[in-house]
Coordinates of N, CA and C in Angstrom, one line a residue:
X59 N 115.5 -82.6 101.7 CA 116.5 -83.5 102.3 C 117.8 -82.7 102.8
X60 N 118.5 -82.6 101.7 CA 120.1 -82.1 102.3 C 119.8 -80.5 102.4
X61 N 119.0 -80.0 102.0 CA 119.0 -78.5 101.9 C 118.1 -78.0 103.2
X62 N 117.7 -78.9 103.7 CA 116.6 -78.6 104.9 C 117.8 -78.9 106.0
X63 N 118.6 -79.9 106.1 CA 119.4 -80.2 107.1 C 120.6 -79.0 106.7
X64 N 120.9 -78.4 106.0 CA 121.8 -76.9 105.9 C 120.8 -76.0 106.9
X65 N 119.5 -75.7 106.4 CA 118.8 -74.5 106.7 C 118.7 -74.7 108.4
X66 N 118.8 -75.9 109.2 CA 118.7 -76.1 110.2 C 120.3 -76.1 111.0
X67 N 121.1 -76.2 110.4 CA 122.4 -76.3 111.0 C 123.0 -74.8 111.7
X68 N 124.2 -75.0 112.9 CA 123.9 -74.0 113.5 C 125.6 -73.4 113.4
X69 N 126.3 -74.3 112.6 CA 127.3 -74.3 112.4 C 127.5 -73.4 110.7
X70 N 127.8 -72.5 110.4 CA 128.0 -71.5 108.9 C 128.7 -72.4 108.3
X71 N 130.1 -73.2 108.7 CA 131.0 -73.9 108.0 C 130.3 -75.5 107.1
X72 N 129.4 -75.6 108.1 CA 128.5 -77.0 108.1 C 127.3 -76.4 107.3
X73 N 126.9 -75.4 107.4 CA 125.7 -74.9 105.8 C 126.5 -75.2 104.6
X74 N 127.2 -74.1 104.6 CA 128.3 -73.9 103.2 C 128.4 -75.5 102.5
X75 N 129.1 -76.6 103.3 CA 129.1 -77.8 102.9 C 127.9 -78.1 102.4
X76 N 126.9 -78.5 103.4 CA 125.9 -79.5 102.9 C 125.1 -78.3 102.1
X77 N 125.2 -77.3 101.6 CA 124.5 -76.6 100.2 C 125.3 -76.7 99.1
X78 N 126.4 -76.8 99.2 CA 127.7 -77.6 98.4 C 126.5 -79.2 97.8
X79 N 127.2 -80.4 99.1 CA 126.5 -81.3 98.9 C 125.0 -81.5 98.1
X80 N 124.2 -80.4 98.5 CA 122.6 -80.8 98.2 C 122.8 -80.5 96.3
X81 N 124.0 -79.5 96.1 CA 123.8 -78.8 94.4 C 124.5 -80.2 93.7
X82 N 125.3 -80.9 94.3 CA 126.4 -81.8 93.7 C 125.6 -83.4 93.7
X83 N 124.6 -83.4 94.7 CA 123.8 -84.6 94.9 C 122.4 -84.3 93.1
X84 N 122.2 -83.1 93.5 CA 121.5 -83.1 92.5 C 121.7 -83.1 91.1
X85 N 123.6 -83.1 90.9 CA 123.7 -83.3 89.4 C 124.3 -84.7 89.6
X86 N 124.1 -85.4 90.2 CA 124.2 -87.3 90.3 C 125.9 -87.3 90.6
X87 N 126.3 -86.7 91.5 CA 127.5 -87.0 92.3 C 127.4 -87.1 93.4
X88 N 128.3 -87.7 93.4 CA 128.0 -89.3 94.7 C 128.4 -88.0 96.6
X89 N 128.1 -88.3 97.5 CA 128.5 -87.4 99.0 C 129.7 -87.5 99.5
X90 N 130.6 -88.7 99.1 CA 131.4 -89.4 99.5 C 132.3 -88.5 98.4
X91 N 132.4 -87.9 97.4 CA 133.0 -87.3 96.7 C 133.7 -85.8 97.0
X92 N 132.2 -85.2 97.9 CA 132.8 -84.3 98.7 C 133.0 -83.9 99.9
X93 N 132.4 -85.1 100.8 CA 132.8 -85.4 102.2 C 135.1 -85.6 101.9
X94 N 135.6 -86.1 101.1 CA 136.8 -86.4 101.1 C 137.3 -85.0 100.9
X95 N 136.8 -83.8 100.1 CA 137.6 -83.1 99.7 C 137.8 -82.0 101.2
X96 N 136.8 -82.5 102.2 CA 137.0 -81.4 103.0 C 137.4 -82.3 104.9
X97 N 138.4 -82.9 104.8 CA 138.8 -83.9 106.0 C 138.9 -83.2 107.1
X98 N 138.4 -81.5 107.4 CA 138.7 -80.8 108.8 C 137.1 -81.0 109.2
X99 N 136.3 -81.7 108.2 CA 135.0 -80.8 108.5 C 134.2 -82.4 109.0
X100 N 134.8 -83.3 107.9 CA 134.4 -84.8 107.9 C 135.7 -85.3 107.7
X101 N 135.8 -86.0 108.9 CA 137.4 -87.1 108.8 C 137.2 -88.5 108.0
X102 N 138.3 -88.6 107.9 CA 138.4 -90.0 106.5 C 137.5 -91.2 107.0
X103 N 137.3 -91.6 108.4 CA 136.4 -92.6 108.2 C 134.9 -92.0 108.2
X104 N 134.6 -90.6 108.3 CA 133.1 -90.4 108.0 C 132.8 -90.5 106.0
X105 N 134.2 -90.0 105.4 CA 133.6 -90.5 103.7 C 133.9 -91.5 103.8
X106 N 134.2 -92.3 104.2 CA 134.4 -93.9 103.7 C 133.3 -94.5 104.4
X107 N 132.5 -94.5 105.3 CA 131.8 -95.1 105.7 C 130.3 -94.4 104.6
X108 N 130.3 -93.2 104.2 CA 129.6 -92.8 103.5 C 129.8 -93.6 102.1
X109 N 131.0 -94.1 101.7 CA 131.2 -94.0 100.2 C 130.5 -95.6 100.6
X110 N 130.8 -96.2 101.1 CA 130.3 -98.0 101.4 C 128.3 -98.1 101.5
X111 N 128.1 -96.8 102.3 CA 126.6 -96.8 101.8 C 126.3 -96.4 100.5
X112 N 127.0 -96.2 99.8 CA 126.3 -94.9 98.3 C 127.1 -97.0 97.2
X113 N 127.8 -97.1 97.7 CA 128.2 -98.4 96.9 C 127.1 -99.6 96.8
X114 N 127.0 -99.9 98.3 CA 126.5 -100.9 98.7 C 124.7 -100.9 98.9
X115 N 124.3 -99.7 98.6 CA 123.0 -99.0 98.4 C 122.4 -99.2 99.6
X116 N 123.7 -99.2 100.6 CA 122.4 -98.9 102.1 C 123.0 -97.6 102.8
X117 N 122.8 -96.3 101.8 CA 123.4 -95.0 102.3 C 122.6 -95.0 103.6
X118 N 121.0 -95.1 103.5 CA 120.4 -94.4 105.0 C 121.1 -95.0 105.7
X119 N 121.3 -96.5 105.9 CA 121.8 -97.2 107.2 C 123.2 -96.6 107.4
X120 N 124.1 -96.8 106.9 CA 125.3 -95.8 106.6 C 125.2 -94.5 107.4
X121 N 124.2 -94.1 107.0 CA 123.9 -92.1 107.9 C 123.4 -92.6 109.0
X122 N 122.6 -93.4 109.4 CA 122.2 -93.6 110.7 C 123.2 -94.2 111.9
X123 N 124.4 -94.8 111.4 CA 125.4 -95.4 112.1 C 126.3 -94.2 112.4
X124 N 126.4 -93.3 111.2 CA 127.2 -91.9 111.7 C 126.5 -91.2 112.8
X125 N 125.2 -91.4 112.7 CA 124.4 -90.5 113.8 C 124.4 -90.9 114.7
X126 N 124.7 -92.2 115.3 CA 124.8 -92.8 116.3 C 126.4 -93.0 116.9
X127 N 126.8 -93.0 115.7 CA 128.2 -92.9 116.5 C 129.0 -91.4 116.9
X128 N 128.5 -90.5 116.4 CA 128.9 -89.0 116.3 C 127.8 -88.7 118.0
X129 N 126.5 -89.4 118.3 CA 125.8 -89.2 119.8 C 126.6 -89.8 120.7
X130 N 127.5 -91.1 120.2 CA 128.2 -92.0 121.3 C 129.3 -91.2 122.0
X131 N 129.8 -90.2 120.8 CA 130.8 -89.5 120.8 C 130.7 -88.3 121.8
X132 N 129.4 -87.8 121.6 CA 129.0 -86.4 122.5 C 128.6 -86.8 123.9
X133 N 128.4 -88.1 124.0 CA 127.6 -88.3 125.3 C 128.8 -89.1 126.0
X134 N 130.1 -89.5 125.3 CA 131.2 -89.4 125.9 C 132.0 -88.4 126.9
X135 N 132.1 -87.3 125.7 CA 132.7 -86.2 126.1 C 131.9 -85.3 127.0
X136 N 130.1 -85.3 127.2 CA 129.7 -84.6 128.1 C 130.1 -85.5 129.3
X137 N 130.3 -86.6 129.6 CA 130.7 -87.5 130.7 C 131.6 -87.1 131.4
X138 N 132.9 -86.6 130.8 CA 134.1 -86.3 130.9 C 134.3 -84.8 131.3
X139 N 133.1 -83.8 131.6 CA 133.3 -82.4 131.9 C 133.3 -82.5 133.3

């Protein structure tokens, strides 16, 4: 899961985190715990919208609405070059 999407990431800042995440998920702490501690990497409404999945037990849907809105995002700004 979270350790496979580190090993594929192309960003060093963005491993370090999500192998962070994958050791902290594995001792039953919540993503949204350390999505907040690091706001340059993930801004306040990406852990809040994470902590509302991990609450409300629809984390995948939750990740899938980031992924689509982080593509809305890219396919903006490639518009705009």
């Amino acid at each position: 899961g979270v350790n496979l999407v580190s090993a594929t990431m192309g960003n060093a800042a963005y491993q370090k985190v999500f192998r962070q995440i994958a050791e902290h998920v594995e001792r039953g702490d919540k993503i949204s715990a350390i999505t907040e501690k690091d706001p340059l990497l993930f801004p306040d409404v990406v852990s809040q919208i994470i902590a509302v999945g991990e609450m409300s037990g629809n984390l995948s849907s939750s990740m899938l609405f980031l992924a689509e809105l982080h593509d809305d995002e890219l396919n903006n700004l490639t518009k705009n070059l």
